[in-house]
Coordinates of C-alpha atoms in Angstrom, one line a residue:
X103 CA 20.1 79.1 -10.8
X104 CA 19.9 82.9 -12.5
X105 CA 20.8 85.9 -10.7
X106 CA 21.1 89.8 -11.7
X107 CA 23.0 92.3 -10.1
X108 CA 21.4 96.0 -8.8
X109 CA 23.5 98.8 -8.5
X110 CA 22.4 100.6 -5.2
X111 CA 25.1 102.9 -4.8
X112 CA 29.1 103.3 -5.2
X113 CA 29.7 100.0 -3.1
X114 CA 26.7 98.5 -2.2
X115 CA 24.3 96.0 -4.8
X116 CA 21.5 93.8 -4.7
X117 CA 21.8 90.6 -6.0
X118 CA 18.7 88.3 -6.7
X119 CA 19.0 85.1 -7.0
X120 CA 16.3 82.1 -8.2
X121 CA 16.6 78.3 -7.6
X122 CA 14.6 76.1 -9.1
X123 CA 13.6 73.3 -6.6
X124 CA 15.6 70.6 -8.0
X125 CA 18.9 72.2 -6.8
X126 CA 18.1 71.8 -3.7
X127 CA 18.0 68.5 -3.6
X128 CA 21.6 67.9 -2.2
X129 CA 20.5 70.5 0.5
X130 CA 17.3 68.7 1.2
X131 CA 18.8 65.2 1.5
X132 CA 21.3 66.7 3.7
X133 CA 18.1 67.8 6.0
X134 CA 16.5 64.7 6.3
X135 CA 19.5 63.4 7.4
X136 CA 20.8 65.4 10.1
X137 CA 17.1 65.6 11.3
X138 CA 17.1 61.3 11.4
X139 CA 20.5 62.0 13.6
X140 CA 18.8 64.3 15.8
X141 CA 15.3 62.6 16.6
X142 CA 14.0 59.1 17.4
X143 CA 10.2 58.0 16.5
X144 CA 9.3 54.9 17.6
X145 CA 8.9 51.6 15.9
X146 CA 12.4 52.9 13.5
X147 CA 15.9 52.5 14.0
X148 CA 17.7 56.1 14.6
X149 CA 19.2 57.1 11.4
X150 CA 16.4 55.2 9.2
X151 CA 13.5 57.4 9.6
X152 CA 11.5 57.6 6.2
X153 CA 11.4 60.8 4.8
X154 CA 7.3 61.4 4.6
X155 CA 7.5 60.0 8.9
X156 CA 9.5 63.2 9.2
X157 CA 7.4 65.2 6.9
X158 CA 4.6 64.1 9.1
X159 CA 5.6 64.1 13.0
X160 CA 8.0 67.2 12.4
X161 CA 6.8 69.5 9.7
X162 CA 7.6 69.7 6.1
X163 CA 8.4 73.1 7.2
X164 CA 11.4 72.2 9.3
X165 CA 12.9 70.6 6.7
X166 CA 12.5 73.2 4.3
X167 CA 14.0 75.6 6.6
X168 CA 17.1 73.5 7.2
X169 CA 17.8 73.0 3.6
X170 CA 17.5 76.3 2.6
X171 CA 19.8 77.1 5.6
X172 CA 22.4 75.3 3.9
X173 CA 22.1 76.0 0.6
X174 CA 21.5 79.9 0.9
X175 CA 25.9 80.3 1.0
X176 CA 26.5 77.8 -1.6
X177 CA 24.1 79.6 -4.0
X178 CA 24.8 83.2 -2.8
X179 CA 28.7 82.5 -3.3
X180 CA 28.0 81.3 -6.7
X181 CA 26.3 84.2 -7.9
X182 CA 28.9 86.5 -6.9
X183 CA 31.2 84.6 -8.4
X184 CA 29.1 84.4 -11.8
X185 CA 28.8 88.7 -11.3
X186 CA 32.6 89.0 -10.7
X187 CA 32.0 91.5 -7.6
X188 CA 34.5 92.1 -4.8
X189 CA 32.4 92.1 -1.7
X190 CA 33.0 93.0 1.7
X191 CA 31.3 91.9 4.8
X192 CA 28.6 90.1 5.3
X193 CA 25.4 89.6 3.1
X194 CA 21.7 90.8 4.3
X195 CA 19.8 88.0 3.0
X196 CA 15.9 87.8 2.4
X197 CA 14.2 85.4 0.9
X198 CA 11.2 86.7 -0.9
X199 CA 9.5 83.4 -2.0
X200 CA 9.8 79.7 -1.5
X201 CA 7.4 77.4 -2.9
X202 CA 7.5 74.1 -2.1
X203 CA 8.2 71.6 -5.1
X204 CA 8.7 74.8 -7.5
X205 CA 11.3 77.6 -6.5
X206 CA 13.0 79.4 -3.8
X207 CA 13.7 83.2 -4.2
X208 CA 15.7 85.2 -2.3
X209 CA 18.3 88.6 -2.5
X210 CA 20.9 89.7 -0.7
X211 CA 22.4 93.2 0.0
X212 CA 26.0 93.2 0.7
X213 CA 28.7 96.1 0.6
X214 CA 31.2 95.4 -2.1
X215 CA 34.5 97.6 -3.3
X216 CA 33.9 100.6 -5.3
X217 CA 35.2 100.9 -8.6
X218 CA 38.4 103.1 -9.1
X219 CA 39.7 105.3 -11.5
X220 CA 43.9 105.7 -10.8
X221 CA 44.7 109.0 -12.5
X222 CA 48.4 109.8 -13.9
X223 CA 50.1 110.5 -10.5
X224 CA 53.4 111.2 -12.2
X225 CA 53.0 115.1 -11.1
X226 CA 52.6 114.7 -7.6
X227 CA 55.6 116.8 -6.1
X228 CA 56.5 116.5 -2.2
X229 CA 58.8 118.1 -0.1
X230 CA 60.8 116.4 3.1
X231 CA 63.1 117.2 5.2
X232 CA 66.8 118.0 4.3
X233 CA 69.0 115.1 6.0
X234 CA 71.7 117.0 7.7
X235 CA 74.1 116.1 10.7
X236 CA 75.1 118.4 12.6
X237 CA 77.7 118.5 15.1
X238 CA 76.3 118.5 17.6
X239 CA 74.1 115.5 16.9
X240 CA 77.1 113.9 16.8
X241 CA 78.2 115.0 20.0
X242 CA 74.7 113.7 21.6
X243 CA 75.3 110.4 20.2
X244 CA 78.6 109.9 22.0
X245 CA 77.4 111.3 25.1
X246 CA 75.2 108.8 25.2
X247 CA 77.1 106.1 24.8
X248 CA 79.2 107.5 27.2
X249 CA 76.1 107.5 29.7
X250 CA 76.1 103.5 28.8
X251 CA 79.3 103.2 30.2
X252 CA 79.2 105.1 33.4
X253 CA 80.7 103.9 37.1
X254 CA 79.3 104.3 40.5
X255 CA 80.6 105.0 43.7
X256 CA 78.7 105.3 46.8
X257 CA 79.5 108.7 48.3
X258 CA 78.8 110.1 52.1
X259 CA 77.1 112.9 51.2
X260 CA 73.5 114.6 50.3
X261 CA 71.7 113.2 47.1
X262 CA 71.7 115.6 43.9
X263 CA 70.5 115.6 40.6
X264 CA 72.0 112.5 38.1
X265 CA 73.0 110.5 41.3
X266 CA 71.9 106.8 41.2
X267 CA 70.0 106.3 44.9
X268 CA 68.8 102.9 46.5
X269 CA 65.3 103.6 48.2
X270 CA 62.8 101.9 49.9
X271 CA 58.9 102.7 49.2
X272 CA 55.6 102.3 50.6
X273 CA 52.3 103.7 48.6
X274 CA 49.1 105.0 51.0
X275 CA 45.4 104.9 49.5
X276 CA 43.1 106.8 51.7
X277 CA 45.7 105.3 54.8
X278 CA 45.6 101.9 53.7
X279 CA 49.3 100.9 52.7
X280 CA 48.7 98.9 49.2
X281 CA 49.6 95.4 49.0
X282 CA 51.6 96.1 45.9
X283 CA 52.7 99.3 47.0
X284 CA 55.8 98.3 49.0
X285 CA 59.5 97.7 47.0
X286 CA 62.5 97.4 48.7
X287 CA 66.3 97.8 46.9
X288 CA 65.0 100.0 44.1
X289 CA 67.6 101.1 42.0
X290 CA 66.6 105.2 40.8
X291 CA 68.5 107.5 38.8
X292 CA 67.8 111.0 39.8
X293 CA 66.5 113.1 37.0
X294 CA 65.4 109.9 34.5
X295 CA 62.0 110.6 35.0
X296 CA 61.2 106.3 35.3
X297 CA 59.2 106.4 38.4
X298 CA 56.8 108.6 40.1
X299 CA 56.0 112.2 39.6
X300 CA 57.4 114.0 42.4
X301 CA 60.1 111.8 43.4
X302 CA 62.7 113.9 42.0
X303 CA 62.1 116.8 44.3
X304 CA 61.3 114.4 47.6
X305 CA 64.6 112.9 47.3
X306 CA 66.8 115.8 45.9
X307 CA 69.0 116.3 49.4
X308 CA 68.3 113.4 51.3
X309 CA 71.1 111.4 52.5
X310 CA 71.6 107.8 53.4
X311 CA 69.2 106.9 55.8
X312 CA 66.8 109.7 55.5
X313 CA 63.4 109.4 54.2
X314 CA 60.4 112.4 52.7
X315 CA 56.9 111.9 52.1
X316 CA 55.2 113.3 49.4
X317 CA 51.7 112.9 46.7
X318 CA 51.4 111.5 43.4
X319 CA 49.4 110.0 41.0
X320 CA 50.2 106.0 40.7
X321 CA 50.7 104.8 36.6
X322 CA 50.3 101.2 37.4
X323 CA 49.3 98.6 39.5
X324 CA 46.2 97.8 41.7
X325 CA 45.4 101.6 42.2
X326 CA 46.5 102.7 39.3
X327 CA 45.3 106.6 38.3
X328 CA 44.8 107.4 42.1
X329 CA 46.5 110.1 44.6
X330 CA 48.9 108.2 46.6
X331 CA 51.0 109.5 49.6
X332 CA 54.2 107.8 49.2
X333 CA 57.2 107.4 51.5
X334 CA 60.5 107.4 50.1
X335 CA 63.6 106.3 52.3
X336 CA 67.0 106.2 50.4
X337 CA 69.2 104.0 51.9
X338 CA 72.6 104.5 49.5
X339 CA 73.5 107.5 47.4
X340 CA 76.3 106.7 44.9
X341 CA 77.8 109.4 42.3
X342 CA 77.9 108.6 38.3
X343 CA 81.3 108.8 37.1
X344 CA 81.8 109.5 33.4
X345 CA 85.0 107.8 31.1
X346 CA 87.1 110.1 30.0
X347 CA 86.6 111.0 26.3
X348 CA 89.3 109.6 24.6
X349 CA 90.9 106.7 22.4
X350 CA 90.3 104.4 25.3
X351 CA 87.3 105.2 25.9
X352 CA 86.7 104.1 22.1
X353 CA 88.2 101.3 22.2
X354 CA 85.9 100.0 25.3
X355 CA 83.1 101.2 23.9
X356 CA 83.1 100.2 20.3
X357 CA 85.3 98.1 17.5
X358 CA 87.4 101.1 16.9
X359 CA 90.7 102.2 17.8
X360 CA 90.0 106.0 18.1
X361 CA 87.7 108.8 19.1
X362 CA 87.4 110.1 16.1
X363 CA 86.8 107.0 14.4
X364 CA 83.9 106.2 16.1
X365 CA 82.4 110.1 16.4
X366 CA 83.1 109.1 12.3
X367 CA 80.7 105.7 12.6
X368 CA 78.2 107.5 14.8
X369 CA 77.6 110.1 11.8
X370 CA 77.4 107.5 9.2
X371 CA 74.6 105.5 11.5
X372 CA 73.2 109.1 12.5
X373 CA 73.2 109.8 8.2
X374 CA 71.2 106.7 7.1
X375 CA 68.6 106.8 10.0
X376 CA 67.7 109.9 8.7
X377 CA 67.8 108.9 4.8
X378 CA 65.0 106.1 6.1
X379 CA 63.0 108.8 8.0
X380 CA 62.9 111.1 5.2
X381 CA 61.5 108.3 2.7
X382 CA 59.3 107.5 5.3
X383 CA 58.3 110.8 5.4
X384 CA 58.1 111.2 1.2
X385 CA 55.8 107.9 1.3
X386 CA 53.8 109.6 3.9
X387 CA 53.0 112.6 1.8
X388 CA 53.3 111.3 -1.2
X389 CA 50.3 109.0 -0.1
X390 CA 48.5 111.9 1.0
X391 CA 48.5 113.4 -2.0
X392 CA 48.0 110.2 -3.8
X393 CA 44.4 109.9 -1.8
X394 CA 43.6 113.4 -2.8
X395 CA 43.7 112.5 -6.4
X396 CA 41.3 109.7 -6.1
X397 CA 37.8 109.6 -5.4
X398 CA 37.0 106.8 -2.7
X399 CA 33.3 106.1 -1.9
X400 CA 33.5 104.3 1.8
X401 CA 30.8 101.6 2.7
X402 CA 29.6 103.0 5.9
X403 CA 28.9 99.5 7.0
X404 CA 32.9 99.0 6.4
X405 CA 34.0 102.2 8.1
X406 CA 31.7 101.7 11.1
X407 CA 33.2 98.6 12.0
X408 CA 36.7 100.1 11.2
X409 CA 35.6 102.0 14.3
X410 CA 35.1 99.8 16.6
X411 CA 38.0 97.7 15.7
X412 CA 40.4 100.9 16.0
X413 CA 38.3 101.5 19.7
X414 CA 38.4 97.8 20.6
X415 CA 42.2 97.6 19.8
X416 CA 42.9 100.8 22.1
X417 CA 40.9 100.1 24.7
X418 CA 41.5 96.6 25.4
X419 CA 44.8 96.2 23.7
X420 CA 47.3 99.3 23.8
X421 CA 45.5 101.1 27.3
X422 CA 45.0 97.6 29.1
X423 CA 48.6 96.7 29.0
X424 CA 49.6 100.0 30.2
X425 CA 46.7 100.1 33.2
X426 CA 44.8 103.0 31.7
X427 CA 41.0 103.4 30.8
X428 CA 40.0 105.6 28.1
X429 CA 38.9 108.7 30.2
X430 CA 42.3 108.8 31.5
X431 CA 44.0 108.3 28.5
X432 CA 41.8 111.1 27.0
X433 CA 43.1 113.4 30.1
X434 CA 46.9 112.6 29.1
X435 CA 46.3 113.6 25.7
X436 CA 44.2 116.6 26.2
X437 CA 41.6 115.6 23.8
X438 CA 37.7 115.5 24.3
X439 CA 35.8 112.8 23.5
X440 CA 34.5 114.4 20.5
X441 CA 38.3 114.8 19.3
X442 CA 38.7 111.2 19.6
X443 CA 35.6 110.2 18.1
X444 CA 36.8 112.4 14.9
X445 CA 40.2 111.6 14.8
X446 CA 39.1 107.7 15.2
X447 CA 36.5 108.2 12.4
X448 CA 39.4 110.1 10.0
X449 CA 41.9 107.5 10.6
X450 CA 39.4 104.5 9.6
X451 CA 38.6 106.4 6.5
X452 CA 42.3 107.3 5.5
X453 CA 42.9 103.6 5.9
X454 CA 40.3 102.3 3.8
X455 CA 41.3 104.4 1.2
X456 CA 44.5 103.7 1.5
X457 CA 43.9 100.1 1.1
X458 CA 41.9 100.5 -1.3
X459 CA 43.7 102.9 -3.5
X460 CA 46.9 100.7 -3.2
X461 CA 44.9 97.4 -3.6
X462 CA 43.8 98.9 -6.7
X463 CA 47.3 99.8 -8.1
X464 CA 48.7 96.4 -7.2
X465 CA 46.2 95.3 -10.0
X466 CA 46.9 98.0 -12.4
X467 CA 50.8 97.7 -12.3
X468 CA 50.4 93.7 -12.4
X469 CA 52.3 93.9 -9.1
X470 CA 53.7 90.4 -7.5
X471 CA 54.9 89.5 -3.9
X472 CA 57.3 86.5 -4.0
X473 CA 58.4 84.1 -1.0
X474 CA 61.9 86.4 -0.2
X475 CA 59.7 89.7 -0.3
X476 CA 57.6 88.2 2.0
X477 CA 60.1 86.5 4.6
X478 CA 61.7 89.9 5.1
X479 CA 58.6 91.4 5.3
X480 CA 57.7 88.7 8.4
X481 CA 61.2 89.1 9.8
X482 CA 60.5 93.0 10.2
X483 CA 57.3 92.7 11.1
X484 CA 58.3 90.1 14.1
X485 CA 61.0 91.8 15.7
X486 CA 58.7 95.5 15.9
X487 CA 56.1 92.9 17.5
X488 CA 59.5 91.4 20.0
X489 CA 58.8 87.9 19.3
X490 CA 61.2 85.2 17.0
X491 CA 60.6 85.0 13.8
X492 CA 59.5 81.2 14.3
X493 CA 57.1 82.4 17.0
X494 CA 55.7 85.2 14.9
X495 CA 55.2 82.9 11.5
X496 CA 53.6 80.4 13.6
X497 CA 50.9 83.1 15.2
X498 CA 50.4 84.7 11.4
X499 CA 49.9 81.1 10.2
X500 CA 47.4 79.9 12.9
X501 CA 45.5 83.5 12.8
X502 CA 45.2 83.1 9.5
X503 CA 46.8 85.9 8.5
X504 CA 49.3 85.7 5.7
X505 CA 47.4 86.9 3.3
X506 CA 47.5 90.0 5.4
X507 CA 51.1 89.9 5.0
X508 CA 51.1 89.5 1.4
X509 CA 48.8 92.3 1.4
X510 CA 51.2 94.9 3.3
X511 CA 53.9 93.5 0.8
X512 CA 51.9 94.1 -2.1
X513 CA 50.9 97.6 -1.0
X514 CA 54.0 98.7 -0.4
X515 CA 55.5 97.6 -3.4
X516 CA 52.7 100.1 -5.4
X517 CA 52.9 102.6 -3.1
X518 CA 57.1 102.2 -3.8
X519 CA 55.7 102.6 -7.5
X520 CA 54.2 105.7 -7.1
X521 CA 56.8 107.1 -5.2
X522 CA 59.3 106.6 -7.8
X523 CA 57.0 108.2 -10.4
X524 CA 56.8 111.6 -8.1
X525 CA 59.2 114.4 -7.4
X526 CA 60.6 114.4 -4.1
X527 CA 62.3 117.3 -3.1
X528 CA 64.2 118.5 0.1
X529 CA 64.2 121.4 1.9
X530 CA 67.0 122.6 0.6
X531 CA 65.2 122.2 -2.9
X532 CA 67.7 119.2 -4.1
X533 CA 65.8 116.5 -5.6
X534 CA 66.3 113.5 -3.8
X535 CA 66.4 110.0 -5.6
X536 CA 65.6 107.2 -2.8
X537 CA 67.2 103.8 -2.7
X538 CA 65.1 101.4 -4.0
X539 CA 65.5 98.2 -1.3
X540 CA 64.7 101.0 1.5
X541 CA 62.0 102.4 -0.1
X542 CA 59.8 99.3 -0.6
X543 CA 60.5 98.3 2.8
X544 CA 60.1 101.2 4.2
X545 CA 56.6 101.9 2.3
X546 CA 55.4 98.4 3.1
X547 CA 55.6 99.8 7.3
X548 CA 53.5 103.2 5.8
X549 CA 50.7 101.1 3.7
X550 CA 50.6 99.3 6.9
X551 CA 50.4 101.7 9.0
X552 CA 47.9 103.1 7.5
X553 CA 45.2 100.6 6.7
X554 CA 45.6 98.5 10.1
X555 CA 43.7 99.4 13.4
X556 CA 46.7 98.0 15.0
X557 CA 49.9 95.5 14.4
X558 CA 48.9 92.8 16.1
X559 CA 45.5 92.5 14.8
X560 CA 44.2 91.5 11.4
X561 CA 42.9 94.6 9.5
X562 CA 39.3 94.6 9.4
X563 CA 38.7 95.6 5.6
X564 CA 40.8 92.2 5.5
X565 CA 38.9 90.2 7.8
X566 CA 35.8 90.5 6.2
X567 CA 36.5 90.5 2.9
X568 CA 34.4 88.1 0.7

């Protein structure tokens, strides 16, 4: 076999490829046979069909075309693997001559991964946000642990704002009472904003056995996204009471002995979720400027189906579970559809050039993932997703997607590598030096972010990679 490579453009070549005959010899042996398996001629056993019989009732045609069938990806793999070219997607394959007895010729398009140049990316400079806790985040924090813990008491009287109520409901379509629209017993806090639009104001003075009808738009079930007239009866109106704020209150509430102990926990917690969202934040924009550094030529066959993926994913994935079609969700947002279609398009291209930018420095920097970067990376990535770790390994293994894994791993990691090269600086103009175990971690969820059309699918520059 010889083939040559054609530079087309950036990331797309032409490879041409010539067999001679007797190559295909495996592949033509292999036709004869599964065409003896598929057809009987009489006066011959099945299976024991002489080749020329074949030739003769069935075409030498047909044969032809069934051993070039199979031997087009055996011969198209090894010429990409004699031109050392990192291709993407699938090939467009024509073949331009086959002679019978002499040669077969054919060439096939296919995308493949530009070639990169990293520049020095030791000068990039980024500024985050200062991490300060304030008092009266503290304050918040223990208020709402203090919510946690909160009594109630039913109480004769009127309902009012943070009250928890017990109501009855029943939804109306166009008069029709829905056959999911009826609940019973419903436990509501007034004010929490968890049900209906509207409710707060139908049921704000009601008491116990009193009921108000009102309109609203219904987020879920069988009419979901349509004007409902809903009746509301509360049957029981009981009154939150708060614990007092003191040293009991911390004791029930927490491993400490004291109020102030635990107001001093709540900081420390309050502290280090903020460390981990400013080097989130430095990865973000340190990537940013990273991509603006680099020149990344996209295959448009690539991005395209990026696209679709990202669509696909919303649509039937993130919207479906949560009863919405795109129009509506489009309404919520307050986007056109030519919004979308841009932001979509932008997001697909940030992500391939994320991935490929970071791919590219995993090489460069000779970067590794081992089996303990890559279980910690698994057990993060299985309790965002809510399923056991066993449960989530199991699904990566049978998707196929642990090289996806090993991917995000490895990405991070360079990513982590370039953010230690840069100068971060807060708001307050202090330099900030990020711990190292966070900040891989915590760039492996960014790189991911950022190339994947969404977490629970594999990442289509991944998918069809050669």
């Amino acid at each position: 076999m010889k083939s040559a490579v054609e530079t087309l453009n950036p990331t797309r070549v032409r490879l041409s490829i010539e067999v001679p005959f007797e190559e295909l010899k495996d592949s033509l042996d292999a036709a004869y046979k599964k065409i003896n398996q598929q057809v009987t001629v009489k006066g011959f056993r099945k299976g024991k069909i002489p080749a020329r019989v074949i030739d003769q009732r069935f075409g030498r045609g047909a044969v032809l075309e069934e051993a070039v069938n199979d031997a087009l990806p055996k011969f198209y793999t090894e010429a990409v693997n004699e031109a050392e070219i990192d291709v993407l997607g699938q090939p467009e394959v024509d073949i331009t001559e086959l002679k019978d007895g002499e040669t077969l010729n054919f060439t096939a398009e296919v995308d493949v991964r530009p070639s990169l140049e990293i520049p020095d990316y030791s000068g990039i400079e980024v500024e985050v946000d200062a991490v300060e806790v304030t008092d009266e985040d503290i304050e918040k924090s223990v208020e709402q642990l203090r919510e946690r813990f909160a009594s109630t008491s039913p109480v004769e009287r009127a309902a009012e704002d943070g009250d928890v109520i017990t109501i009855d409901l029943q939804a109306k379509v166009e008069g029709e009472v829905l056959e999911d629209g009826v609940a019973e017993g419903v436990s509501y806090t007034i004010g929490s904003g968890e049900l209906l639009d509207g409710i707060d104001d139908a049921v704000k003075g009601l008491s116990a056995g009193e009921e108000a009808t009102f309109t609203s738009e219904l987020k879920g079930g069988s009419a979901a996204g349509k004007e409902a007239e809903v009746t509301v009866k509360v049957t029981q109106v009981a009154a939150r009471e708060l614990p007092e704020l003191d040293d009991d209150f911390a004791q029930l509430a927490s491993e400490f002995d004291t109020l102030e102990e635990l107001k001093a926990d709540s900081r420390k917690r309050l502290e280090n979720m903020k460390q981990y969202d400013q080097a989130t934040q430095a990865q973000e924009r340190v990537l940013e400027k990273l991509l603006e550094l680099v020149e990344v030529p996209v295959p448009e066959k690539l991005l395209e189906d990026e696209i679709n993926t990202r669509k696909h994913n919303l649509e039937h994935h993130q919207l479906g579970q949560m009863g919405l079609d795109l129009a509506k969700y489009l309404e919520i947002q307050g986007k056109t559809e030519e919004e979308f279609e841009t932001e979509t398009r932008e997001a697909a291209v940030k992500g391939i050039k994320t991935q490929f930018v970071l791919d590219e420095l995993v090489k460069v920097e000779k970067l590794n993932v081992n089996q303990e970067e890559l279980t910690e990376h698994l057990m993060r990535r299985a309790a965002s997703s809510g399923m056991s770790p066993d449960q989530f390994a199991q699904a990566v293994v049978e998707g196929g997607q642990v090289p996806l894994l090993v991917g995000e791993v490895a990405r991070g990691k360079a990513l982590a590598v370039v953010v230690e090269a840069a100068t971060v600086k807060d708001t307050n103009g202090e330099v900030i030096d990020l711990d190292d175990e966070d900040e891989v971690e915590s760039a492996a969820d960014v790189a991911a972010e950022a190339t994947e059309a969404d977490a629970t699918e594999a990442d289509e520059t991944e998918k069809t990679e050669g």
